[in-house]
JSON list of C-alpha atoms in Angstrom, two decimals:
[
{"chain": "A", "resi": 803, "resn": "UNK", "atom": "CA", "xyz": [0.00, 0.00, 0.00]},
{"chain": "A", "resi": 804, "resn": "UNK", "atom": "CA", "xyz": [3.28, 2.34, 1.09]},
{"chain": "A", "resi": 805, "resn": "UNK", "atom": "CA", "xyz": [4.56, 2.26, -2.39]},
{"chain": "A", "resi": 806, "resn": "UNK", "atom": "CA", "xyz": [0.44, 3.25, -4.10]},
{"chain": "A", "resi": 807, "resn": "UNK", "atom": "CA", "xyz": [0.73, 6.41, -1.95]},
{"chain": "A", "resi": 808, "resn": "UNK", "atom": "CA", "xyz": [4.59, 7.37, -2.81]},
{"chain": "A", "resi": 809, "resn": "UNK", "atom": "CA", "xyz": [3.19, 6.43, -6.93]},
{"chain": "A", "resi": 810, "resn": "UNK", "atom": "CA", "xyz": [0.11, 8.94, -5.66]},
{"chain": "A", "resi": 811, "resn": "UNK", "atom": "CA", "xyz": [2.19, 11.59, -4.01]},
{"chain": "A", "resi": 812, "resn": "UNK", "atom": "CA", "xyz": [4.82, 12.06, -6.34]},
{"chain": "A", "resi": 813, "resn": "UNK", "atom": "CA", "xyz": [2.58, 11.88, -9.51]},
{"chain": "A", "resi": 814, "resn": "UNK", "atom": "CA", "xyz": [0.17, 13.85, -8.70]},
{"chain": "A", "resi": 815, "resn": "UNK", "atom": "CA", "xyz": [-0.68, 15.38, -4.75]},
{"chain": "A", "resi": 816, "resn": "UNK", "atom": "CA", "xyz": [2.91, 17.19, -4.97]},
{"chain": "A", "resi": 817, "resn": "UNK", "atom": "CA", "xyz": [1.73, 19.62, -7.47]},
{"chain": "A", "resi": 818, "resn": "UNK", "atom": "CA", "xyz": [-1.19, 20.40, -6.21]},
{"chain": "A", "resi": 819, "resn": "UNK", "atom": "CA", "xyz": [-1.17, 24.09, -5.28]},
{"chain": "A", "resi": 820, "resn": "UNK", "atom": "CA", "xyz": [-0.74, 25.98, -1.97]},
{"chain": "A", "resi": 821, "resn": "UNK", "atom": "CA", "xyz": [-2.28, 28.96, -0.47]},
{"chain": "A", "resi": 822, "resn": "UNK", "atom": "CA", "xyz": [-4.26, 30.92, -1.04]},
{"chain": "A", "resi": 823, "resn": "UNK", "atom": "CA", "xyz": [-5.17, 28.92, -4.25]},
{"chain": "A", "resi": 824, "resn": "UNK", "atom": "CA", "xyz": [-9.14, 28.03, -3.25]},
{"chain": "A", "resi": 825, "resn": "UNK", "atom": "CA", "xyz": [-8.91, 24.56, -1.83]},
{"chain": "A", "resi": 826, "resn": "UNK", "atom": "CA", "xyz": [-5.93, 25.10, -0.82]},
{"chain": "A", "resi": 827, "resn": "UNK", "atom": "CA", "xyz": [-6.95, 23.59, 2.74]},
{"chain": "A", "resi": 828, "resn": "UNK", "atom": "CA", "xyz": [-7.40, 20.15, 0.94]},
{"chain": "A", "resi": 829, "resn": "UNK", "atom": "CA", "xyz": [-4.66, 19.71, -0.62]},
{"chain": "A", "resi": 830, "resn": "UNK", "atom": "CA", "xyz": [-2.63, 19.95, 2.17]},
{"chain": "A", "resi": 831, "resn": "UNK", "atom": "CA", "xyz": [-4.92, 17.77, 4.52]},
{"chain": "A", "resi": 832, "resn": "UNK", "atom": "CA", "xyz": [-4.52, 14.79, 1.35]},
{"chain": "A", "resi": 833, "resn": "UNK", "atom": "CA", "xyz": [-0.92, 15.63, 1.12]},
{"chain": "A", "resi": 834, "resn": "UNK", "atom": "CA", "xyz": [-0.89, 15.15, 5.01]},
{"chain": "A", "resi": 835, "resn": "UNK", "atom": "CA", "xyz": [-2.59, 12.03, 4.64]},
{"chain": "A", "resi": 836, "resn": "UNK", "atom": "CA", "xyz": [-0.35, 10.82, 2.17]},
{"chain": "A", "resi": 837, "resn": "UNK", "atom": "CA", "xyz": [3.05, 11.68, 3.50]},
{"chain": "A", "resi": 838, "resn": "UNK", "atom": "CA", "xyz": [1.72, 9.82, 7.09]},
{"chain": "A", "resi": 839, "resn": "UNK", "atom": "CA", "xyz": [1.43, 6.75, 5.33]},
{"chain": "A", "resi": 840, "resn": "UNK", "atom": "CA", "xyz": [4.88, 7.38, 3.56]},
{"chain": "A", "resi": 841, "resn": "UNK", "atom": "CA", "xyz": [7.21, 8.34, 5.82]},
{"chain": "A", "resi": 842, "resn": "UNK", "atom": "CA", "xyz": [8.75, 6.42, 8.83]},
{"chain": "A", "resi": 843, "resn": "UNK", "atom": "CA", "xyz": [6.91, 9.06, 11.76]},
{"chain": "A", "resi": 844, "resn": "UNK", "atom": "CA", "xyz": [4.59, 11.47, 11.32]},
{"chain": "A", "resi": 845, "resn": "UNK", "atom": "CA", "xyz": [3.37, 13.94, 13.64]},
{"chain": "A", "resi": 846, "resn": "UNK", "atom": "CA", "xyz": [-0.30, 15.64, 13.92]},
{"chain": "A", "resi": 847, "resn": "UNK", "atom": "CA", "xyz": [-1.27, 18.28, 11.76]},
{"chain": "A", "resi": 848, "resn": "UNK", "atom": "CA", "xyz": [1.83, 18.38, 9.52]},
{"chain": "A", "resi": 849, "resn": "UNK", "atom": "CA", "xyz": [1.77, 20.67, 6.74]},
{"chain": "A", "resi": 850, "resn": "UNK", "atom": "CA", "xyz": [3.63, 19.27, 3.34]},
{"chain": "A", "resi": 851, "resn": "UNK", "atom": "CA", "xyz": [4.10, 22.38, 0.91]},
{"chain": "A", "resi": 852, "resn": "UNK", "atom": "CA", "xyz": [3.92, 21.22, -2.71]},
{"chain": "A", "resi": 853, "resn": "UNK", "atom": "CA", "xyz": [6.83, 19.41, -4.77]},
{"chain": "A", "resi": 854, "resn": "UNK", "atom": "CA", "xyz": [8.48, 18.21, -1.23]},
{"chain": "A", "resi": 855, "resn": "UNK", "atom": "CA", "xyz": [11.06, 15.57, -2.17]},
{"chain": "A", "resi": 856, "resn": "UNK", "atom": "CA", "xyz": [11.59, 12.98, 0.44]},
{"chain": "A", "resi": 857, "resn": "UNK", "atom": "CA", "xyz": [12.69, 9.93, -1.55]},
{"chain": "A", "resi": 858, "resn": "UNK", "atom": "CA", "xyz": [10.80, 7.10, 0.00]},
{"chain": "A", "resi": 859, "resn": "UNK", "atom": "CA", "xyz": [10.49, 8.25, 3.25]},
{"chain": "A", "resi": 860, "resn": "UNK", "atom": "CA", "xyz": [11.73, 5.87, 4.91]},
{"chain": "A", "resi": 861, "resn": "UNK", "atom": "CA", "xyz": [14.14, 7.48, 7.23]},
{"chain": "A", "resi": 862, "resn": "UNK", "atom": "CA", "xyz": [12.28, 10.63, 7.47]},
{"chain": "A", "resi": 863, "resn": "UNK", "atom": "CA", "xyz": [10.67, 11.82, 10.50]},
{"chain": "A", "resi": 864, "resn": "UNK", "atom": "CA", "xyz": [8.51, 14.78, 11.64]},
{"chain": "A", "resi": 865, "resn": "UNK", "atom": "CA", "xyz": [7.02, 16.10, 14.70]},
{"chain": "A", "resi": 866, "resn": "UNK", "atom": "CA", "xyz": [3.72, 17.21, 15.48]},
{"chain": "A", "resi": 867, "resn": "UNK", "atom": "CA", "xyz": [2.66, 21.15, 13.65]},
{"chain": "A", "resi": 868, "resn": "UNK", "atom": "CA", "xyz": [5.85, 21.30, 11.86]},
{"chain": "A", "resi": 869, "resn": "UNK", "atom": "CA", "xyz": [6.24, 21.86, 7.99]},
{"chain": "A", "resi": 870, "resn": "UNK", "atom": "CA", "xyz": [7.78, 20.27, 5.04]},
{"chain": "A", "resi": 871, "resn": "UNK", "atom": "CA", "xyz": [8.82, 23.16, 2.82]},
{"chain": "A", "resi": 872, "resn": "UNK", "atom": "CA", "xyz": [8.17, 23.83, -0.76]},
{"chain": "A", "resi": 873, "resn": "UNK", "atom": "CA", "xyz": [10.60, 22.07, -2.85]},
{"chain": "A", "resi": 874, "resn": "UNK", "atom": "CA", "xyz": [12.57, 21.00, -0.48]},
{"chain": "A", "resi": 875, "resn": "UNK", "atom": "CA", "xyz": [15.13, 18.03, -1.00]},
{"chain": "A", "resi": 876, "resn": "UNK", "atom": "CA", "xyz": [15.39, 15.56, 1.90]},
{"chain": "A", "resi": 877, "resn": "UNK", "atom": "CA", "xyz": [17.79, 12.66, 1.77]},
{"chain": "A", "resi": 878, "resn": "UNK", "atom": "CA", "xyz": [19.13, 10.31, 4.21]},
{"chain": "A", "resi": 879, "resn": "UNK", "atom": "CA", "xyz": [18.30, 9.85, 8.07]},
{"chain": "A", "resi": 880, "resn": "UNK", "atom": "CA", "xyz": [16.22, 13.54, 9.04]},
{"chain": "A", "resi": 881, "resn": "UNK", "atom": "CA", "xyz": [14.66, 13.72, 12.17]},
{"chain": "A", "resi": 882, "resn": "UNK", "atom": "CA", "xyz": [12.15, 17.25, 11.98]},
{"chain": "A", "resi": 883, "resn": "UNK", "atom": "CA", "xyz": [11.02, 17.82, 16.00]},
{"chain": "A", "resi": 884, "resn": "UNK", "atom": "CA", "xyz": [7.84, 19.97, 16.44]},
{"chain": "A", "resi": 885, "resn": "UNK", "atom": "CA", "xyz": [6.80, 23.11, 15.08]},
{"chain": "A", "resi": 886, "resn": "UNK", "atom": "CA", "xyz": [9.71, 22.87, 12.97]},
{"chain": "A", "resi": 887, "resn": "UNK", "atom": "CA", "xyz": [8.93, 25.82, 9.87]},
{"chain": "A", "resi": 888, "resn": "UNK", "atom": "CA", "xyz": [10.85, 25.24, 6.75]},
{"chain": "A", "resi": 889, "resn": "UNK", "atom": "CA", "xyz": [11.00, 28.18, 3.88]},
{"chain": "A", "resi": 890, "resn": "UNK", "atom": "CA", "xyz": [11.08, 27.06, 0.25]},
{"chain": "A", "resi": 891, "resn": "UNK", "atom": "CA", "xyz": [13.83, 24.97, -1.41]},
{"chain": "A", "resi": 892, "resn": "UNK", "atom": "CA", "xyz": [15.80, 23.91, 1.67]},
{"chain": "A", "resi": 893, "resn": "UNK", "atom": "CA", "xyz": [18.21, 20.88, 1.16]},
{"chain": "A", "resi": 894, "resn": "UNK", "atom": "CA", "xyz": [19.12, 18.80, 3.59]},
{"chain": "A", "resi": 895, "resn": "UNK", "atom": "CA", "xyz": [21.73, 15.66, 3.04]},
{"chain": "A", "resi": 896, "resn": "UNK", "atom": "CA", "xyz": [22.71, 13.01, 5.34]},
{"chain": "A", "resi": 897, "resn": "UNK", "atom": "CA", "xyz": [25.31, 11.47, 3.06]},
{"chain": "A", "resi": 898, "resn": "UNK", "atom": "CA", "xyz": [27.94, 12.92, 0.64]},
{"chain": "A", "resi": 899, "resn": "UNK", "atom": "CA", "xyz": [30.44, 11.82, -2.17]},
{"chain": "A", "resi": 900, "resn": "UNK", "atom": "CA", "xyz": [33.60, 9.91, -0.69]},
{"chain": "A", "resi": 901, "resn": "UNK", "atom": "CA", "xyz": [36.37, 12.02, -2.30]},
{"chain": "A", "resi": 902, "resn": "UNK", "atom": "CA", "xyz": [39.19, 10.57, -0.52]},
{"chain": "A", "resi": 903, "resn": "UNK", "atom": "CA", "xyz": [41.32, 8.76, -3.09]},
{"chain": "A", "resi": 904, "resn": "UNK", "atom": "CA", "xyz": [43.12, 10.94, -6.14]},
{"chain": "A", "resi": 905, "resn": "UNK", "atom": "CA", "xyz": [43.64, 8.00, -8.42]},
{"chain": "A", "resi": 906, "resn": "UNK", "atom": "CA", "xyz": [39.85, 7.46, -8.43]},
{"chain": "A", "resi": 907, "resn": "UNK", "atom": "CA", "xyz": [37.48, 9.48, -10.36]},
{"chain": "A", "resi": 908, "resn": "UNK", "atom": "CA", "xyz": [34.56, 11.31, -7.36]},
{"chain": "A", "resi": 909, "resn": "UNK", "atom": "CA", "xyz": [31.68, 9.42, -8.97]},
{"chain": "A", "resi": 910, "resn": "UNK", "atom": "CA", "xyz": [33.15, 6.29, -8.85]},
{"chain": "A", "resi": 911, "resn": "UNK", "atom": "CA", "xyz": [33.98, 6.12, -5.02]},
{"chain": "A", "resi": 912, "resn": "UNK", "atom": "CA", "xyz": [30.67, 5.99, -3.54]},
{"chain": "A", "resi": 913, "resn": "UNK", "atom": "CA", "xyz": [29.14, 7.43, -0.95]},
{"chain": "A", "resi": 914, "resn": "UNK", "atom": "CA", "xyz": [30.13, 8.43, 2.78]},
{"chain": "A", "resi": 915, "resn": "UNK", "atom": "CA", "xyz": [28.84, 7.05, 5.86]},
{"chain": "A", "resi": 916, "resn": "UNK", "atom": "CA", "xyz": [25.12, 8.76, 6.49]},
{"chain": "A", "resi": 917, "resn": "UNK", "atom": "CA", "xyz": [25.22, 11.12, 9.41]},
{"chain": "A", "resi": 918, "resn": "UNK", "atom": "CA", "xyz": [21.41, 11.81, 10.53]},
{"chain": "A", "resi": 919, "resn": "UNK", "atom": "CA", "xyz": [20.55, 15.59, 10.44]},
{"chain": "A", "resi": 920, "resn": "UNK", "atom": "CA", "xyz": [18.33, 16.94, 13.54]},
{"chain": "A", "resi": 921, "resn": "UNK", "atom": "CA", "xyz": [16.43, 19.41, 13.97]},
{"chain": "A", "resi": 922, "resn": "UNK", "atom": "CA", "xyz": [15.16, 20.84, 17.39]},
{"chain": "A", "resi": 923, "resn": "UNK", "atom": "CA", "xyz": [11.58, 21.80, 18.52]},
{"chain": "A", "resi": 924, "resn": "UNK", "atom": "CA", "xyz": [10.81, 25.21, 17.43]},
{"chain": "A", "resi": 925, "resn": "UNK", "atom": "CA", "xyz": [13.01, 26.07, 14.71]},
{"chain": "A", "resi": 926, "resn": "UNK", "atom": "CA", "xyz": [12.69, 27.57, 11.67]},
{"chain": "A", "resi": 927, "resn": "UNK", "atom": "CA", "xyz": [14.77, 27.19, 8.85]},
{"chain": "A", "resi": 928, "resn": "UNK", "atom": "CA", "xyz": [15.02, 29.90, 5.88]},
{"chain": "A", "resi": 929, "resn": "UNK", "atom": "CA", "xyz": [14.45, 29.73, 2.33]},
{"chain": "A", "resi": 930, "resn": "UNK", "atom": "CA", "xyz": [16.94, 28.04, 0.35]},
{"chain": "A", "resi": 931, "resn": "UNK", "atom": "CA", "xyz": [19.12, 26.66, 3.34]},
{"chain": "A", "resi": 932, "resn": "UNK", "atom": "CA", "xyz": [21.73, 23.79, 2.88]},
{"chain": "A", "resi": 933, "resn": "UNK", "atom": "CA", "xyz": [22.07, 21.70, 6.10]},
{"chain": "A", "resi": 934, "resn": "UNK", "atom": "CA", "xyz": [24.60, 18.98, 5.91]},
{"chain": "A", "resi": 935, "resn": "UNK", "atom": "CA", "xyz": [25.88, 15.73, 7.42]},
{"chain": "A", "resi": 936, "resn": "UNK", "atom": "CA", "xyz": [25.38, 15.33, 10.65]},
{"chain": "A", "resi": 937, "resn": "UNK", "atom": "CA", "xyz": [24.42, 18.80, 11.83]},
{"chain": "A", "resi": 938, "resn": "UNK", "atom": "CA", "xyz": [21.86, 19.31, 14.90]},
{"chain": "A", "resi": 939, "resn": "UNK", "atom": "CA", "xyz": [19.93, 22.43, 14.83]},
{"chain": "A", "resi": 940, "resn": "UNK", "atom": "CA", "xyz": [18.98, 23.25, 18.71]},
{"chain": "A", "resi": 941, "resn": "UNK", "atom": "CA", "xyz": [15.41, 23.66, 19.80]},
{"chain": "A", "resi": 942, "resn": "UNK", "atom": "CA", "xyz": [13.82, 27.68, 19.66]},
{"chain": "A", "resi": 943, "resn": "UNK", "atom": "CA", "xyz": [16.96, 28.56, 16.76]},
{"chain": "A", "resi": 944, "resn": "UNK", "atom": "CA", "xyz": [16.76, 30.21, 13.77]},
{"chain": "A", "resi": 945, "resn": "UNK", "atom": "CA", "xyz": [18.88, 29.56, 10.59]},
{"chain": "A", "resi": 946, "resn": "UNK", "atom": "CA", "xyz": [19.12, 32.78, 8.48]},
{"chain": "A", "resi": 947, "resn": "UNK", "atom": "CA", "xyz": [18.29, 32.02, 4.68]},
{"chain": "A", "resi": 948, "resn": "UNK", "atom": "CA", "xyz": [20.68, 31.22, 2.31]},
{"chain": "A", "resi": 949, "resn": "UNK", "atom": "CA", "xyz": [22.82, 29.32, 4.83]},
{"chain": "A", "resi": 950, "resn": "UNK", "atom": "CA", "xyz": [25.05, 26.55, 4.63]},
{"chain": "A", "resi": 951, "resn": "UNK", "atom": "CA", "xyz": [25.36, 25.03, 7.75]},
{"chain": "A", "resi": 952, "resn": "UNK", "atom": "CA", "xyz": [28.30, 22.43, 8.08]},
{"chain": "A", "resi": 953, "resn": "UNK", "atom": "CA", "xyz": [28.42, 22.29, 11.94]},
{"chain": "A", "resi": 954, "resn": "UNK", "atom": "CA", "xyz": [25.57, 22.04, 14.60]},
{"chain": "A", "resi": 955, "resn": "UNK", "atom": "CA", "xyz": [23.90, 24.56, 17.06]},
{"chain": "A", "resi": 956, "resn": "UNK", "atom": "CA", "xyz": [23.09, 25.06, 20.34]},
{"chain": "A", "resi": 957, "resn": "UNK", "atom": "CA", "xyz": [19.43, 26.06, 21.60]},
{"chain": "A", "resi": 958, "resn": "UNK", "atom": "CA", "xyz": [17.98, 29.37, 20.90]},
{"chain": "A", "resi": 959, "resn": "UNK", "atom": "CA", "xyz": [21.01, 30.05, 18.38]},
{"chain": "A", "resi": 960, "resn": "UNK", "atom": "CA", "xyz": [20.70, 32.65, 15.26]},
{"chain": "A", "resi": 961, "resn": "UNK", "atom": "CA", "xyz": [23.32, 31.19, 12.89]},
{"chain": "A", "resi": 962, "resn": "UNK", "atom": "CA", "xyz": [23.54, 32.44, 9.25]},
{"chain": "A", "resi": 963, "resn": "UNK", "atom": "CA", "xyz": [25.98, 32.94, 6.18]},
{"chain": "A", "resi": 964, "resn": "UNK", "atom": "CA", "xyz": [28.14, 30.79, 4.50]},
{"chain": "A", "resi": 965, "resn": "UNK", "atom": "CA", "xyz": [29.47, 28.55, 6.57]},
{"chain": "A", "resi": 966, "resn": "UNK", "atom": "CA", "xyz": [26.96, 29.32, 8.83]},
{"chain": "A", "resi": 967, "resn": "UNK", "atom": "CA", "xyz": [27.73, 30.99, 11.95]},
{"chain": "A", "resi": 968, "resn": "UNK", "atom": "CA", "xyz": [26.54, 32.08, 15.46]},
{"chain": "A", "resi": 969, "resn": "UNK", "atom": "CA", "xyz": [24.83, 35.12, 15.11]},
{"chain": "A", "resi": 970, "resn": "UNK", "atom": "CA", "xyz": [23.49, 35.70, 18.39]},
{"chain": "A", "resi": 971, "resn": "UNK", "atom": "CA", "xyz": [21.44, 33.96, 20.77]},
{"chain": "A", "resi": 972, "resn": "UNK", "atom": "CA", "xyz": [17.66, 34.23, 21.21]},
{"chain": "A", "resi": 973, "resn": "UNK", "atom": "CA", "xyz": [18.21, 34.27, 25.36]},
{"chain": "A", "resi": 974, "resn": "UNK", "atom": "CA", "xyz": [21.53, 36.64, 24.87]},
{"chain": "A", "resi": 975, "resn": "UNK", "atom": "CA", "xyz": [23.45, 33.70, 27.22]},
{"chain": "A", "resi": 976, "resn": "UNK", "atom": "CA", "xyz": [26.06, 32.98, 25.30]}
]
């Protein structure tokens, strides 16, 4: 049944259209419907924006109110906590190219071990940010858009640029 609901999703529920198209309100409570039977966990009232691409879903998981953003590009082990908010186009990858070896063309050397990528409760992540291998996002932060974040984050962080850094902190603790 999983794989009549991926066939369903990615053929035709992910271009369905958003608000404030009229009926916009259905389309995310069958994309909803369709991504909870897709992914490995899946919180209550999830929003999925329109063309989300999350591969099987398989090692994808998302808390409770939090959103998938519009064309986004998930791949690998992500764990999304609640209330997570995710701008358009955001890309995050747990795995890379294994570049190690010189005497070995890139694309022929595989892959690297996946790191999972985790995100916090209450974060929200800007349009068109690049999270990477292994990064953690702390609960209550904000990543500025446009960011490429190659390390993780404490709580309540503001981290932006590229590579992403500490900004400031949303308690002023640091």
């Amino acid at each position: 049944m999983k794989n009549i609901y991926l066939l369903f999703y990615y053929s035709i529920a992910q271009f369905l259209p958003m608000q404030p198209i009229p009926g916009y309100k259905f389309f995310y409570k069958l994309r909803y419907f369709l991504v909870k039977n897709i992914i490995k966990n899946c919180g209550k009232d999830v929003i999925v924006k329109n063309k989300a691409y999350f591969g099987n879903g398989q090692r994808l998981s998302v808390g409770d109110r939090s959103q998938i953003g519009q064309n986004c590009l998930l791949g690998g082990e992500i764990i999304l906590g609640k209330d997570v908010l995710m701008g358009p186009d955001v890309v995050m990858m747990a795995t890379s190219h294994a570049f190690d070896r010189i005497d070995i063309p890139i694309n022929q050397q595989g892959s690297t071990e996946e790191q999972p990528i985790t995100i916090g409760d209450d974060v929200w992540i800007g349009t068109r940010v690049i999270i990477l291998p292994g990064v953690t996002i702390g609960s209550h932060s904000i990543v500025a858009a446009g960011s490429v974040v190659t390390k993780s984050c404490k709580d309540y962080s503001i981290i932006g640029g590229v590579p992403a850094k500490l900004i400031k902190s949303r308690k002023n603790d640091f």
